[in-house]
Short mmCIF file of C-alpha atoms and ligand atoms in Angstrom, two decimals:
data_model
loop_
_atom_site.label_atom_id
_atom_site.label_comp_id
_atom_site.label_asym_id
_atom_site.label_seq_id
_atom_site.Cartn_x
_atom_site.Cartn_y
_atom_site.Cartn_z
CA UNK F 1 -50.80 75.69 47.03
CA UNK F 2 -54.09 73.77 46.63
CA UNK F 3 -53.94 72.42 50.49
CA UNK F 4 -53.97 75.18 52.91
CA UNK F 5 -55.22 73.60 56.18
CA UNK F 6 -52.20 73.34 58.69
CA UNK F 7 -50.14 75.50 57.06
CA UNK F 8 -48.30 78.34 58.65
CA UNK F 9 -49.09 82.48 57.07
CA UNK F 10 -46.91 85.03 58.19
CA UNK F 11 -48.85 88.47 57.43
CA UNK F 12 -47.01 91.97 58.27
CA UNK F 13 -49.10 94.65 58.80
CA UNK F 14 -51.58 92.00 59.62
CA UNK F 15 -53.69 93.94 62.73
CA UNK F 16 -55.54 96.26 60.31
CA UNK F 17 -57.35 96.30 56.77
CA UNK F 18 -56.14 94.25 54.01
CA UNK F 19 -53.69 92.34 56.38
CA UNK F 20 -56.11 91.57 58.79
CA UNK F 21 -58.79 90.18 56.23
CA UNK F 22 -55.58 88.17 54.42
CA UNK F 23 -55.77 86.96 58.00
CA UNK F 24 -58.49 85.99 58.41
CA UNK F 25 -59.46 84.62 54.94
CA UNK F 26 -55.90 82.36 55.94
CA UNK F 27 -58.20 81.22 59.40
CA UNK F 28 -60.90 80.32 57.47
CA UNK F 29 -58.56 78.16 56.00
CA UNK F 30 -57.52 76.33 58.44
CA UNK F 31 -54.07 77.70 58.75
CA UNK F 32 -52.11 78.83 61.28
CA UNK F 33 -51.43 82.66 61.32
CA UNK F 34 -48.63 84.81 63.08
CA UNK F 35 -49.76 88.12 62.52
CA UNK F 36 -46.99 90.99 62.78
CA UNK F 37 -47.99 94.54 63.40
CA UNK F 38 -46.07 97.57 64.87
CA UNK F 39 -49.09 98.85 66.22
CA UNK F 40 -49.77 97.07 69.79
CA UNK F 41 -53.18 97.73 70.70
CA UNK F 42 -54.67 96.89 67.47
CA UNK F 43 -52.33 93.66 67.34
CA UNK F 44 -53.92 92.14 71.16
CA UNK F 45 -57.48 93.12 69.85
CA UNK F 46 -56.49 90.71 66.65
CA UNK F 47 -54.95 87.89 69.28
CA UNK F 48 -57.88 87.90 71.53
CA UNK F 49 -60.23 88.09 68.24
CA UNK F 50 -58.70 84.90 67.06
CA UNK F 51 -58.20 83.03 69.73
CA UNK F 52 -62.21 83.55 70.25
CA UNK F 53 -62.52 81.89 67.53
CA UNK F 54 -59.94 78.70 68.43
CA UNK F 55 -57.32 79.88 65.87
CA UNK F 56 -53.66 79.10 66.19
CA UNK F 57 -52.76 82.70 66.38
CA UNK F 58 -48.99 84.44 67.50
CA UNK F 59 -49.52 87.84 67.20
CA UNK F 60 -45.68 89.64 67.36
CA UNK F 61 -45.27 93.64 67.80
CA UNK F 62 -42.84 94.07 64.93
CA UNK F 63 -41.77 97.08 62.90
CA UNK F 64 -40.85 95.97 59.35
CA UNK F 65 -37.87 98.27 59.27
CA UNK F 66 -36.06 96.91 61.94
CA UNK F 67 -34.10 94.20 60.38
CA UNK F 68 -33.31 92.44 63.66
CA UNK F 69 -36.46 92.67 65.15
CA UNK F 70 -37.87 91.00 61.95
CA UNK F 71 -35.30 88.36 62.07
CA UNK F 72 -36.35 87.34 65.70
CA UNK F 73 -39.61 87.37 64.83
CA UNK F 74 -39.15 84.93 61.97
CA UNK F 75 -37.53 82.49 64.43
CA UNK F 76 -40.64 83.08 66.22
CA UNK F 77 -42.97 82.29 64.01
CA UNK F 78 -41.20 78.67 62.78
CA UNK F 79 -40.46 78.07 66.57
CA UNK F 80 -44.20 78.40 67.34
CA UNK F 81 -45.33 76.69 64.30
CA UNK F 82 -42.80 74.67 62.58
CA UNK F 83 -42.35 76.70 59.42
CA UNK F 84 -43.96 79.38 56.98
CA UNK F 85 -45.45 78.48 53.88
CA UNK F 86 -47.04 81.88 52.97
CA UNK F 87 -45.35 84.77 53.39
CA UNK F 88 -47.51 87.93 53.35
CA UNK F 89 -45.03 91.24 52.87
CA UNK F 90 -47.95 94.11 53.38
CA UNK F 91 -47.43 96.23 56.06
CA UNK F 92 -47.45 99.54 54.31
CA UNK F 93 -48.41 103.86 54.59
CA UNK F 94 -49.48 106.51 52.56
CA UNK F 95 -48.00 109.48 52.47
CA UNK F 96 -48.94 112.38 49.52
CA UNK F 97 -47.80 115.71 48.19
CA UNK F 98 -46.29 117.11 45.33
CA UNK F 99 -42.50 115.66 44.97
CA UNK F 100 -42.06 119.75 44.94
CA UNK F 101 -43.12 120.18 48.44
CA UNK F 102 -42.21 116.82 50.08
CA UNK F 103 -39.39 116.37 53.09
CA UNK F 104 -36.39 113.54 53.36
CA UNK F 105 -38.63 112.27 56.27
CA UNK F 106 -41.55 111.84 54.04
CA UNK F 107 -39.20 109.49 51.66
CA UNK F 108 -37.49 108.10 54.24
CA UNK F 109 -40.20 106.98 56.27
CA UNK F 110 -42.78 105.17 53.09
CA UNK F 111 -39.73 103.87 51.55
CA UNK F 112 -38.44 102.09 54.53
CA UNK F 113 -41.79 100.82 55.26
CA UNK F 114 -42.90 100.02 52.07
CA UNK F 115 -40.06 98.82 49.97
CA UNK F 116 -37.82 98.18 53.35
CA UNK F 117 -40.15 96.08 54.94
CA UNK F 118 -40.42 93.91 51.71
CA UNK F 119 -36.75 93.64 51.49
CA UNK F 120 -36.74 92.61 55.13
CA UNK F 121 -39.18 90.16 54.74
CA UNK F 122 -37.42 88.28 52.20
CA UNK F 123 -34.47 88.00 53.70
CA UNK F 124 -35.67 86.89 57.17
CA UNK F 125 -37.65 84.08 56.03
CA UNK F 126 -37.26 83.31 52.37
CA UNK F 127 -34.20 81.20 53.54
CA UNK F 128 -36.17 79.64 55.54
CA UNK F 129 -38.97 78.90 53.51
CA UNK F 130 -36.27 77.24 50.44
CA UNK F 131 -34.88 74.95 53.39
CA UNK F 132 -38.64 73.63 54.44
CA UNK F 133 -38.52 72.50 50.88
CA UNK F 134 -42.61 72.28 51.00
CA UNK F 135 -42.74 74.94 48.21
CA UNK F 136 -44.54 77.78 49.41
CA UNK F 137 -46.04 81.32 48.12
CA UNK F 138 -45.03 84.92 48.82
CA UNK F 139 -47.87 87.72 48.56
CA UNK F 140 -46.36 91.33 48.19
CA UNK F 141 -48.53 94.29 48.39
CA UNK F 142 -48.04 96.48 45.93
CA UNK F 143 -51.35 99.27 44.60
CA UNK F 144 -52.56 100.49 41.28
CA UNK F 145 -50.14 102.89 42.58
CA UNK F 146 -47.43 100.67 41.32
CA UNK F 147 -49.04 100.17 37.82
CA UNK F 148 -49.70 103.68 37.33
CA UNK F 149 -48.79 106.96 38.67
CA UNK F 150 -50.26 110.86 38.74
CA UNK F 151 -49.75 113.63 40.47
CA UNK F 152 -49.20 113.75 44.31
CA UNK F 153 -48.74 110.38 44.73
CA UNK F 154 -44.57 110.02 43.40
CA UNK F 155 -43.04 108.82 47.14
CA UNK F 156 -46.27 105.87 47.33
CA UNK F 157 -45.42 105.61 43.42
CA UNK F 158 -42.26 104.99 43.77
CA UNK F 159 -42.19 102.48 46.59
CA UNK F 160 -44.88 100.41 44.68
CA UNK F 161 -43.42 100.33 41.80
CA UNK F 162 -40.46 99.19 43.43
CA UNK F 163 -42.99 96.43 44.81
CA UNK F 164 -44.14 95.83 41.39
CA UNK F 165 -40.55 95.28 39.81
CA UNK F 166 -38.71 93.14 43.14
CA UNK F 167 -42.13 90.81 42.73
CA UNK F 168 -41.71 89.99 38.75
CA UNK F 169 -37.98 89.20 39.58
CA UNK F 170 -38.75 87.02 42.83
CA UNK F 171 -41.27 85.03 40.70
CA UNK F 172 -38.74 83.95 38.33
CA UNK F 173 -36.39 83.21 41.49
CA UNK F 174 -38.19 81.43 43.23
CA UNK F 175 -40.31 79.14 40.34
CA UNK F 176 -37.38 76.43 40.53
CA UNK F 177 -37.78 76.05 44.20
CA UNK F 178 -41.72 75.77 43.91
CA UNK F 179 -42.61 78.62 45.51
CA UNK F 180 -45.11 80.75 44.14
CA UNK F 181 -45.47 84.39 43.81
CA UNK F 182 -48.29 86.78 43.64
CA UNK F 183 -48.47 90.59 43.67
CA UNK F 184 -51.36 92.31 44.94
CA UNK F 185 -52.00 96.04 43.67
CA UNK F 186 -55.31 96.93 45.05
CA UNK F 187 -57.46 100.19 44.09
CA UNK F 188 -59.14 101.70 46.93
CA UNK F 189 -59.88 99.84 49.60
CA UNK F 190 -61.93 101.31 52.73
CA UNK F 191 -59.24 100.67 55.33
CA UNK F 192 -56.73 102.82 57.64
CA UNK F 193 -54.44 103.70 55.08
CA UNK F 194 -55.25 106.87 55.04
CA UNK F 195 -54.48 107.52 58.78
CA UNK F 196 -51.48 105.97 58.18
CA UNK F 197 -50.18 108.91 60.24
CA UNK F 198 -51.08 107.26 63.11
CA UNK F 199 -48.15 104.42 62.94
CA UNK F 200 -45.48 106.96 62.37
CA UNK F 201 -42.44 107.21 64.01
CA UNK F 202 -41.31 110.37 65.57
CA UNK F 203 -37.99 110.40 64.11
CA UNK F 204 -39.22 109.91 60.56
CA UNK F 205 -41.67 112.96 61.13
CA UNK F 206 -40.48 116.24 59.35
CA UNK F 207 -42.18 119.82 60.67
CA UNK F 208 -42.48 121.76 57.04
CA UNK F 209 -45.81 123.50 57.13
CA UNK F 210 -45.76 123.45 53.27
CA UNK F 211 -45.35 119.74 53.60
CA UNK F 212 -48.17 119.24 55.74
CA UNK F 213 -50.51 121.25 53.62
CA UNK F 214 -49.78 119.26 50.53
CA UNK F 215 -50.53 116.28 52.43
CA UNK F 216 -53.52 117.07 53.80
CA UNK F 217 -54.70 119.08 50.55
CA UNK F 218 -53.96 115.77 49.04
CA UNK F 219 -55.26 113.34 51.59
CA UNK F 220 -58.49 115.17 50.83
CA UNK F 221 -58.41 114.08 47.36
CA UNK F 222 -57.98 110.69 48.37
CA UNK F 223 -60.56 110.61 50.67
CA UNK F 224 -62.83 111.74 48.04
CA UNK F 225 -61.67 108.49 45.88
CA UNK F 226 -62.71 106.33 48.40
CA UNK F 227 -66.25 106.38 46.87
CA UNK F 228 -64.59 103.30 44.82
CA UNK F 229 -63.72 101.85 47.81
CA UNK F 230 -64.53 98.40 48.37
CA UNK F 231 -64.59 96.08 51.47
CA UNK F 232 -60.85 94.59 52.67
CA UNK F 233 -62.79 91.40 53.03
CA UNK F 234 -62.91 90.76 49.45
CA UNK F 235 -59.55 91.46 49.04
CA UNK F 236 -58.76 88.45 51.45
CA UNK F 237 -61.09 86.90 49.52
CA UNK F 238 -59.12 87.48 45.85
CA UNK F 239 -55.32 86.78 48.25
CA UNK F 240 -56.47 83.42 49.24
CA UNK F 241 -57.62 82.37 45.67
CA UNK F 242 -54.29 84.01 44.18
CA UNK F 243 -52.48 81.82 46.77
CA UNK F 244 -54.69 78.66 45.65
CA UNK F 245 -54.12 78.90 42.17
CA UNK F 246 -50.61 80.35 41.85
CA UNK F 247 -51.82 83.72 40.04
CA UNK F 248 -49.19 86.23 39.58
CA UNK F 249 -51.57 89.32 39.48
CA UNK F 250 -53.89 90.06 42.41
CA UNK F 251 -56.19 93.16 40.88
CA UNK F 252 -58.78 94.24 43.05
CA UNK F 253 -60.38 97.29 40.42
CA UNK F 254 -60.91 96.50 37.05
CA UNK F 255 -62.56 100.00 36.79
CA UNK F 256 -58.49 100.95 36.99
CA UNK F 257 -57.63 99.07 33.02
CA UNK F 258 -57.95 102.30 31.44
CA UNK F 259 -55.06 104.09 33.12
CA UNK F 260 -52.43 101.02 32.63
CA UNK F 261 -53.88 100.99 29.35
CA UNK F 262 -53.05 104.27 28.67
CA UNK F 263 -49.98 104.00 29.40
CA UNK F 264 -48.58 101.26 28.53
CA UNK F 265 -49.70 102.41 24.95
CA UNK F 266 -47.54 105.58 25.27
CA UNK F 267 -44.80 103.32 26.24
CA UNK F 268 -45.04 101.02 23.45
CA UNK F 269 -45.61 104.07 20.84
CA UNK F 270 -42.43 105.50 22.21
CA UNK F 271 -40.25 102.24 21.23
CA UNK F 272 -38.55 102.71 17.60
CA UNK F 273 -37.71 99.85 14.96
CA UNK F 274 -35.25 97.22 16.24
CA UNK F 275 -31.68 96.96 15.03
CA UNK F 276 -31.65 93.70 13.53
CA UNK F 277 -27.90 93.03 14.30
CA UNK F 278 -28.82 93.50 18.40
CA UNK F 279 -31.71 91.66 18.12
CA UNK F 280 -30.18 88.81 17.15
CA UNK F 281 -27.21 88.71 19.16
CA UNK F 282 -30.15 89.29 22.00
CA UNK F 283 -32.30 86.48 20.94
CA UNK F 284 -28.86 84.10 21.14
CA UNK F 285 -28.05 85.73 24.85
CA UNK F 286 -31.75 84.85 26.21
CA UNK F 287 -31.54 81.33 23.92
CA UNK F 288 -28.42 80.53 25.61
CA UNK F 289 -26.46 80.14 22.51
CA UNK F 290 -23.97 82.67 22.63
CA UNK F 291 -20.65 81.54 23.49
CA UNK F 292 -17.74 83.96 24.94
CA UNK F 293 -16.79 86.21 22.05
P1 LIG H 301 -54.08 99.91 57.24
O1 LIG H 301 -53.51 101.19 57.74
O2 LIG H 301 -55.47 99.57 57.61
O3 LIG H 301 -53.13 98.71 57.63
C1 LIG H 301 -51.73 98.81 57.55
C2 LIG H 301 -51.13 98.08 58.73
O4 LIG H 301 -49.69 98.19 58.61
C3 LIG H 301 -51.52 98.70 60.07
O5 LIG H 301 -51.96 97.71 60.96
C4 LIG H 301 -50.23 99.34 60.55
O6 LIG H 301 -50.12 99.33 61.97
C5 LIG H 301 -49.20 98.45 59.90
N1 LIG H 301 -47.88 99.12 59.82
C6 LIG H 301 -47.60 100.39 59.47
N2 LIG H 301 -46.28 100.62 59.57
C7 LIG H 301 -45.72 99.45 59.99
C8 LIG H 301 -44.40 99.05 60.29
N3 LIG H 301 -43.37 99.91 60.20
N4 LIG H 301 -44.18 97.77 60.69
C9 LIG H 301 -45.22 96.91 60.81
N5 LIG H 301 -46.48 97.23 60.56
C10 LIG H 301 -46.73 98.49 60.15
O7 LIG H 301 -53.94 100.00 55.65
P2 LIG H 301 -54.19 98.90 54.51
O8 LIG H 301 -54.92 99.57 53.44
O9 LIG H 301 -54.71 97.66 55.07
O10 LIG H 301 -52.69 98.69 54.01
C11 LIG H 301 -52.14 97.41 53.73
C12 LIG H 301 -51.34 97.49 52.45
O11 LIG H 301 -52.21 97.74 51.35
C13 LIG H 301 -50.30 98.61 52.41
O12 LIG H 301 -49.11 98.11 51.84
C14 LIG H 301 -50.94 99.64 51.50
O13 LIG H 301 -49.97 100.46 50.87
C15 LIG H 301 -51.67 98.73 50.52
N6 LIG H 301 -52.73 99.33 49.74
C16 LIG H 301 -53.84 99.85 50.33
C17 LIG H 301 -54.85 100.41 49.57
C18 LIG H 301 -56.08 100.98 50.17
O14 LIG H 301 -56.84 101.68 49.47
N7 LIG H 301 -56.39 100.73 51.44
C19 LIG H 301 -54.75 100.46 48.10
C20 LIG H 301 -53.54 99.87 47.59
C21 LIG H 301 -52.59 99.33 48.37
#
């Protein structure tokens, strides 16, 4: 999507961080911008930000899990604006601890945020977006998280991983409809992920003190890897160029090779020699040349 100006982005999770600076790097633009966020006060700081600035702006309170909500709010969005080209699934929390000491809240709560707001996403407005028929482009946040995982980090892991594998799938989808994919997996970025406390519901909130020292035993860790950190800015800066030029892979750390490295070579060592009977008969299923048997 050379062309930008005029368009229409939808960004969840768009009144903080890397949301907000997809946001804005989409005003610079020239787009228009609806910018979804569950958390209210940051959300009419964002509105009254851009509309300083004479951006077309909706701003919608919206939590990605609620599949209604995020249906109205896609009606919203093409009611206010006419339709939406670029579709920005990244609201998203942190939560760590061993898998040992972690509650069903914990999982419950990143994966319905994480992977559940993705899902949600798509099917609000990817319907939409093949019945425009102006193409379009879908960003999903993923993380390094998604390309490689360690210890104290398996509920994130898991969700972004989950990120990782829907995205490969939805860019194969969606190439025969002209709408482009890209999936971000950022290293650290100096945002409020870390206090992603702060956005969580009540009813997703366990009380297990050994949870809540693993967490914050681990948080600590984190906190101490945000040394790499780097500005969200540039991250809107790399999301706008991804959109631009239809790149699949959005890396924000290539300080971060070495681990994927690692282990994609373990995973490769670990394959054995091929049957040469399956692979053919799999080489004429991908060809298209098998016939029913
Ligand atoms: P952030 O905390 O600054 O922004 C996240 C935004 O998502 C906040 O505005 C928050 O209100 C919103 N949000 C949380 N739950 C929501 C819900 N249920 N519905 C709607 N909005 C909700 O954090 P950041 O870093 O900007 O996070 C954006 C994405 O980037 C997330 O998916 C995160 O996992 C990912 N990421 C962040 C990295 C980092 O180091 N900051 C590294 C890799 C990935």
């Amino acid at each position: 999507m050379q062309d930008l100006a005029g368009k229409v982005a939808f960004v969840t999770g768009g009144a903080s961080g890397i949301g907000l600076a997809m946001a804005d790097a989409f005003a610079d633009a020239g787009m228009k911008v609806v910018v979804a966020d569950v958390d209210r006060s940051a959300l009419a700081a964002v509105g009254d930000r851009f509309r300083g600035r004479n951006v077309p702006v909706l701003t919608l309170e919206l939590d990605v899990t609620d599949r209604s909500a995020f249906a109205a709010a896609a009606e919203q969005a093409c009611d206010a604006f006419g339709a939406v080209h670029v579709l920005c699934n990244n609201a998203g929390v942190y939560r760590g601890g061993q898998l040992d000491q972690v509650t069903f809240e914990d999982w419950d709560w990143v994966l319905g945020v994480n992977i559940g707001g993705v899902v949600n996403g798509l099917q609000c407005l990817l319907p939409r977006m093949r019945e425009q028929g102006e193409g379009g482009h879908v960003v999903n946040t993923a993380s390094m998280a998604g390309l490689a995982a360690g210890a104290g980090l398996g509920i994130y892991n898991a969700s972004k991983y989950a990120v990782v594998g829907l995205s490969e799938a939805l860019r194969a989808d969606l190439e025969p409809h002209g709408i482009g994919v890209s999936v971000l997996c950022p290293g650290m970025v100096r945002t409020g992920i870390l206090d992603s406390e702060r956005n969580r519901p009540p009813e997703r909130t366990g009380s297990d003190p050994a949870a809540e020292q693993a967490a914050r035993e681990h948080n600590a860790f984190m906190q101490a890897m945000m040394v790499t950190g780097i500005d969200a800015a540039e991250v809107g800066r790399i999301v706008i160029e991804g959109v631009r030029d239809n790149r699949f892979w959005l890396l924000t750390h290539p300080e971060m090779k070495p681990m994927v490295e690692a282990r994609t070579a373990e995973l490769l060592a670990s394959f054995g020699d091929p049957d040469p009977e399956r692979q053919a008969a799999l080489q004429r299923v991908l060809s298209g040349s098998a016939g029913p048997s």
